[in-house]
JSON list of C-alpha atoms in Angstrom, two decimals:
[
{"chain": "A", "resi": 17, "resn": "MET", "atom": "CA", "xyz": [43.64, -87.92, 108.56]},
{"chain": "A", "resi": 18, "resn": "THR", "atom": "CA", "xyz": [44.66, -87.47, 104.93]},
{"chain": "A", "resi": 19, "resn": "ALA", "atom": "CA", "xyz": [42.66, -88.82, 102.05]},
{"chain": "A", "resi": 20, "resn": "ARG", "atom": "CA", "xyz": [43.27, -89.70, 98.44]},
{"chain": "A", "resi": 21, "resn": "ILE", "atom": "CA", "xyz": [40.93, -89.03, 95.54]},
{"chain": "A", "resi": 22, "resn": "TYR", "atom": "CA", "xyz": [41.14, -91.20, 92.46]},
{"chain": "A", "resi": 23, "resn": "GLN", "atom": "CA", "xyz": [39.03, -92.49, 89.61]},
{"chain": "A", "resi": 24, "resn": "ARG", "atom": "CA", "xyz": [38.04, -96.13, 89.65]},
{"chain": "A", "resi": 25, "resn": "PRO", "atom": "CA", "xyz": [40.24, -98.13, 87.21]},
{"chain": "A", "resi": 26, "resn": "LYS", "atom": "CA", "xyz": [38.82, -100.44, 84.56]},
{"chain": "A", "resi": 27, "resn": "ASN", "atom": "CA", "xyz": [38.52, -104.05, 85.63]},
{"chain": "A", "resi": 28, "resn": "ALA", "atom": "CA", "xyz": [41.14, -106.03, 83.69]},
{"chain": "A", "resi": 29, "resn": "MET", "atom": "CA", "xyz": [39.04, -109.18, 83.77]},
{"chain": "A", "resi": 30, "resn": "GLN", "atom": "CA", "xyz": [36.00, -107.70, 82.01]},
{"chain": "A", "resi": 31, "resn": "SER", "atom": "CA", "xyz": [35.52, -105.66, 78.87]},
{"chain": "A", "resi": 32, "resn": "GLY", "atom": "CA", "xyz": [32.81, -103.40, 80.31]},
{"chain": "A", "resi": 33, "resn": "LYS", "atom": "CA", "xyz": [33.39, -99.86, 81.50]},
{"chain": "A", "resi": 34, "resn": "ALA", "atom": "CA", "xyz": [30.71, -99.64, 84.18]},
{"chain": "A", "resi": 35, "resn": "LEU", "atom": "CA", "xyz": [31.46, -97.44, 87.23]},
{"chain": "A", "resi": 36, "resn": "MET", "atom": "CA", "xyz": [34.64, -96.06, 85.61]},
{"chain": "A", "resi": 37, "resn": "ASP", "atom": "CA", "xyz": [33.26, -92.53, 85.77]},
{"chain": "A", "resi": 38, "resn": "GLN", "atom": "CA", "xyz": [33.06, -92.59, 89.58]},
{"chain": "A", "resi": 39, "resn": "TRP", "atom": "CA", "xyz": [35.61, -90.79, 91.75]},
{"chain": "A", "resi": 40, "resn": "ILE", "atom": "CA", "xyz": [36.49, -92.32, 95.11]},
{"chain": "A", "resi": 41, "resn": "LEU", "atom": "CA", "xyz": [37.66, -90.60, 98.28]},
{"chain": "A", "resi": 42, "resn": "GLU", "atom": "CA", "xyz": [39.29, -92.95, 100.77]},
{"chain": "A", "resi": 43, "resn": "PHE", "atom": "CA", "xyz": [41.26, -92.23, 103.91]},
{"chain": "A", "resi": 44, "resn": "ALA", "atom": "CA", "xyz": [44.90, -93.16, 104.43]},
{"chain": "A", "resi": 45, "resn": "PRO", "atom": "CA", "xyz": [45.56, -95.62, 107.27]},
{"chain": "A", "resi": 46, "resn": "ALA", "atom": "CA", "xyz": [46.28, -93.88, 110.58]},
{"chain": "A", "resi": 47, "resn": "GLU", "atom": "CA", "xyz": [47.96, -96.91, 112.13]},
{"chain": "A", "resi": 48, "resn": "ALA", "atom": "CA", "xyz": [49.54, -100.12, 110.89]},
{"chain": "A", "resi": 49, "resn": "LYS", "atom": "CA", "xyz": [47.63, -103.40, 110.93]},
{"chain": "A", "resi": 50, "resn": "GLN", "atom": "CA", "xyz": [48.72, -105.93, 113.52]},
{"chain": "A", "resi": 51, "resn": "PRO", "atom": "CA", "xyz": [48.00, -109.65, 113.69]},
{"chain": "A", "resi": 52, "resn": "ASP", "atom": "CA", "xyz": [45.39, -110.78, 116.17]},
{"chain": "A", "resi": 53, "resn": "PRO", "atom": "CA", "xyz": [47.03, -113.10, 118.74]},
{"chain": "A", "resi": 54, "resn": "LEU", "atom": "CA", "xyz": [44.12, -115.56, 118.80]},
{"chain": "A", "resi": 55, "resn": "MET", "atom": "CA", "xyz": [43.07, -115.89, 115.16]},
{"chain": "A", "resi": 56, "resn": "GLY", "atom": "CA", "xyz": [46.08, -114.43, 113.35]},
{"chain": "A", "resi": 57, "resn": "TRP", "atom": "CA", "xyz": [43.95, -112.06, 111.26]},
{"chain": "A", "resi": 58, "resn": "ALA", "atom": "CA", "xyz": [45.36, -108.62, 110.46]},
{"chain": "A", "resi": 59, "resn": "GLY", "atom": "CA", "xyz": [43.41, -105.74, 111.92]},
{"chain": "A", "resi": 60, "resn": "SER", "atom": "CA", "xyz": [43.63, -102.31, 113.48]},
{"chain": "A", "resi": 61, "resn": "GLY", "atom": "CA", "xyz": [41.55, -99.91, 115.51]},
{"chain": "A", "resi": 62, "resn": "ASP", "atom": "CA", "xyz": [41.36, -97.40, 112.65]},
{"chain": "A", "resi": 63, "resn": "MET", "atom": "CA", "xyz": [37.76, -97.36, 111.45]},
{"chain": "A", "resi": 64, "resn": "GLN", "atom": "CA", "xyz": [38.30, -94.78, 108.72]},
{"chain": "A", "resi": 65, "resn": "GLN", "atom": "CA", "xyz": [40.18, -97.32, 106.61]},
{"chain": "A", "resi": 66, "resn": "GLN", "atom": "CA", "xyz": [36.81, -98.95, 105.92]},
{"chain": "A", "resi": 67, "resn": "VAL", "atom": "CA", "xyz": [35.22, -95.77, 104.53]},
{"chain": "A", "resi": 68, "resn": "GLN", "atom": "CA", "xyz": [35.00, -95.19, 100.77]},
{"chain": "A", "resi": 69, "resn": "LEU", "atom": "CA", "xyz": [32.97, -92.27, 99.48]},
{"chain": "A", "resi": 70, "resn": "HIS", "atom": "CA", "xyz": [31.83, -92.24, 95.84]},
{"chain": "A", "resi": 71, "resn": "PHE", "atom": "CA", "xyz": [31.32, -89.06, 93.82]},
{"chain": "A", "resi": 72, "resn": "ALA", "atom": "CA", "xyz": [30.19, -88.33, 90.28]},
{"chain": "A", "resi": 73, "resn": "SER", "atom": "CA", "xyz": [33.10, -85.97, 89.55]},
{"chain": "A", "resi": 74, "resn": "GLN", "atom": "CA", "xyz": [36.50, -84.97, 90.82]},
{"chain": "A", "resi": 75, "resn": "ASP", "atom": "CA", "xyz": [35.24, -81.49, 91.68]},
{"chain": "A", "resi": 76, "resn": "GLU", "atom": "CA", "xyz": [32.54, -82.92, 93.97]},
{"chain": "A", "resi": 77, "resn": "ALA", "atom": "CA", "xyz": [35.11, -85.03, 95.82]},
{"chain": "A", "resi": 78, "resn": "GLN", "atom": "CA", "xyz": [37.45, -82.07, 96.26]},
{"chain": "A", "resi": 79, "resn": "ALA", "atom": "CA", "xyz": [34.57, -79.86, 97.43]},
{"chain": "A", "resi": 80, "resn": "TYR", "atom": "CA", "xyz": [33.59, -82.46, 100.03]},
{"chain": "A", "resi": 81, "resn": "ALA", "atom": "CA", "xyz": [37.16, -82.68, 101.31]},
{"chain": "A", "resi": 82, "resn": "ALA", "atom": "CA", "xyz": [37.45, -78.89, 101.47]},
{"chain": "A", "resi": 83, "resn": "ARG", "atom": "CA", "xyz": [34.08, -78.54, 103.24]},
{"chain": "A", "resi": 84, "resn": "TYR", "atom": "CA", "xyz": [35.10, -80.90, 106.04]},
{"chain": "A", "resi": 85, "resn": "GLY", "atom": "CA", "xyz": [38.74, -79.80, 106.21]},
{"chain": "A", "resi": 86, "resn": "ILE", "atom": "CA", "xyz": [40.19, -83.09, 104.99]},
{"chain": "A", "resi": 87, "resn": "PRO", "atom": "CA", "xyz": [43.60, -82.74, 103.33]},
{"chain": "A", "resi": 88, "resn": "ALA", "atom": "CA", "xyz": [43.27, -84.70, 100.10]},
{"chain": "A", "resi": 89, "resn": "VAL", "atom": "CA", "xyz": [45.66, -85.69, 97.32]},
{"chain": "A", "resi": 90, "resn": "VAL", "atom": "CA", "xyz": [44.25, -86.21, 93.83]},
{"chain": "A", "resi": 91, "resn": "HIS", "atom": "CA", "xyz": [45.75, -89.07, 91.84]},
{"chain": "A", "resi": 92, "resn": "ALA", "atom": "CA", "xyz": [45.30, -88.36, 88.14]},
{"chain": "A", "resi": 93, "resn": "THR", "atom": "CA", "xyz": [44.01, -91.09, 85.89]},
{"chain": "A", "resi": 94, "resn": "PRO", "atom": "CA", "xyz": [46.75, -92.28, 83.51]},
{"chain": "A", "resi": 95, "resn": "PRO", "atom": "CA", "xyz": [45.87, -92.05, 79.80]},
{"chain": "A", "resi": 96, "resn": "ARG", "atom": "CA", "xyz": [44.65, -95.24, 78.20]},
{"chain": "A", "resi": 97, "resn": "ARG", "atom": "CA", "xyz": [46.89, -96.69, 75.51]},
{"chain": "A", "resi": 98, "resn": "LEU", "atom": "CA", "xyz": [45.14, -98.91, 73.01]},
{"chain": "A", "resi": 99, "resn": "LYS", "atom": "CA", "xyz": [47.03, -101.63, 71.21]},
{"chain": "A", "resi": 100, "resn": "ILE", "atom": "CA", "xyz": [45.17, -101.97, 67.94]},
{"chain": "A", "resi": 101, "resn": "GLN", "atom": "CA", "xyz": [46.02, -105.09, 66.01]},
{"chain": "A", "resi": 102, "resn": "ALA", "atom": "CA", "xyz": [44.37, -107.55, 63.70]},
{"chain": "A", "resi": 103, "resn": "TYR", "atom": "CA", "xyz": [43.60, -111.13, 64.64]},
{"chain": "A", "resi": 104, "resn": "ALA", "atom": "CA", "xyz": [46.04, -112.30, 61.95]},
{"chain": "A", "resi": 105, "resn": "ASP", "atom": "CA", "xyz": [48.90, -110.63, 63.84]},
{"chain": "A", "resi": 106, "resn": "ASN", "atom": "CA", "xyz": [48.70, -113.44, 66.43]},
{"chain": "A", "resi": 107, "resn": "PHE", "atom": "CA", "xyz": [50.04, -115.89, 63.84]},
{"chain": "A", "resi": 108, "resn": "ARG", "atom": "CA", "xyz": [53.05, -113.96, 62.55]}
]
């Protein structure tokens, strides 16, 4: 029952930065998904795949994992690289 802790990435389809400061703890899948024979949908009996816990900081998420004995891996947020250019550069 391992978990991963990461910061929510910015939505590429919108310019806003809402909810980017949240840290998420989610559990790794314990078993592979299998197709349902009747409907063909993919599913599994692992209920922890559906759990996502939201925290205000990375320290809070790590403290929660340590308190409940959950081995967690922290995925660092990659640095943002801005490409600053003028509108006129589109026509060069």
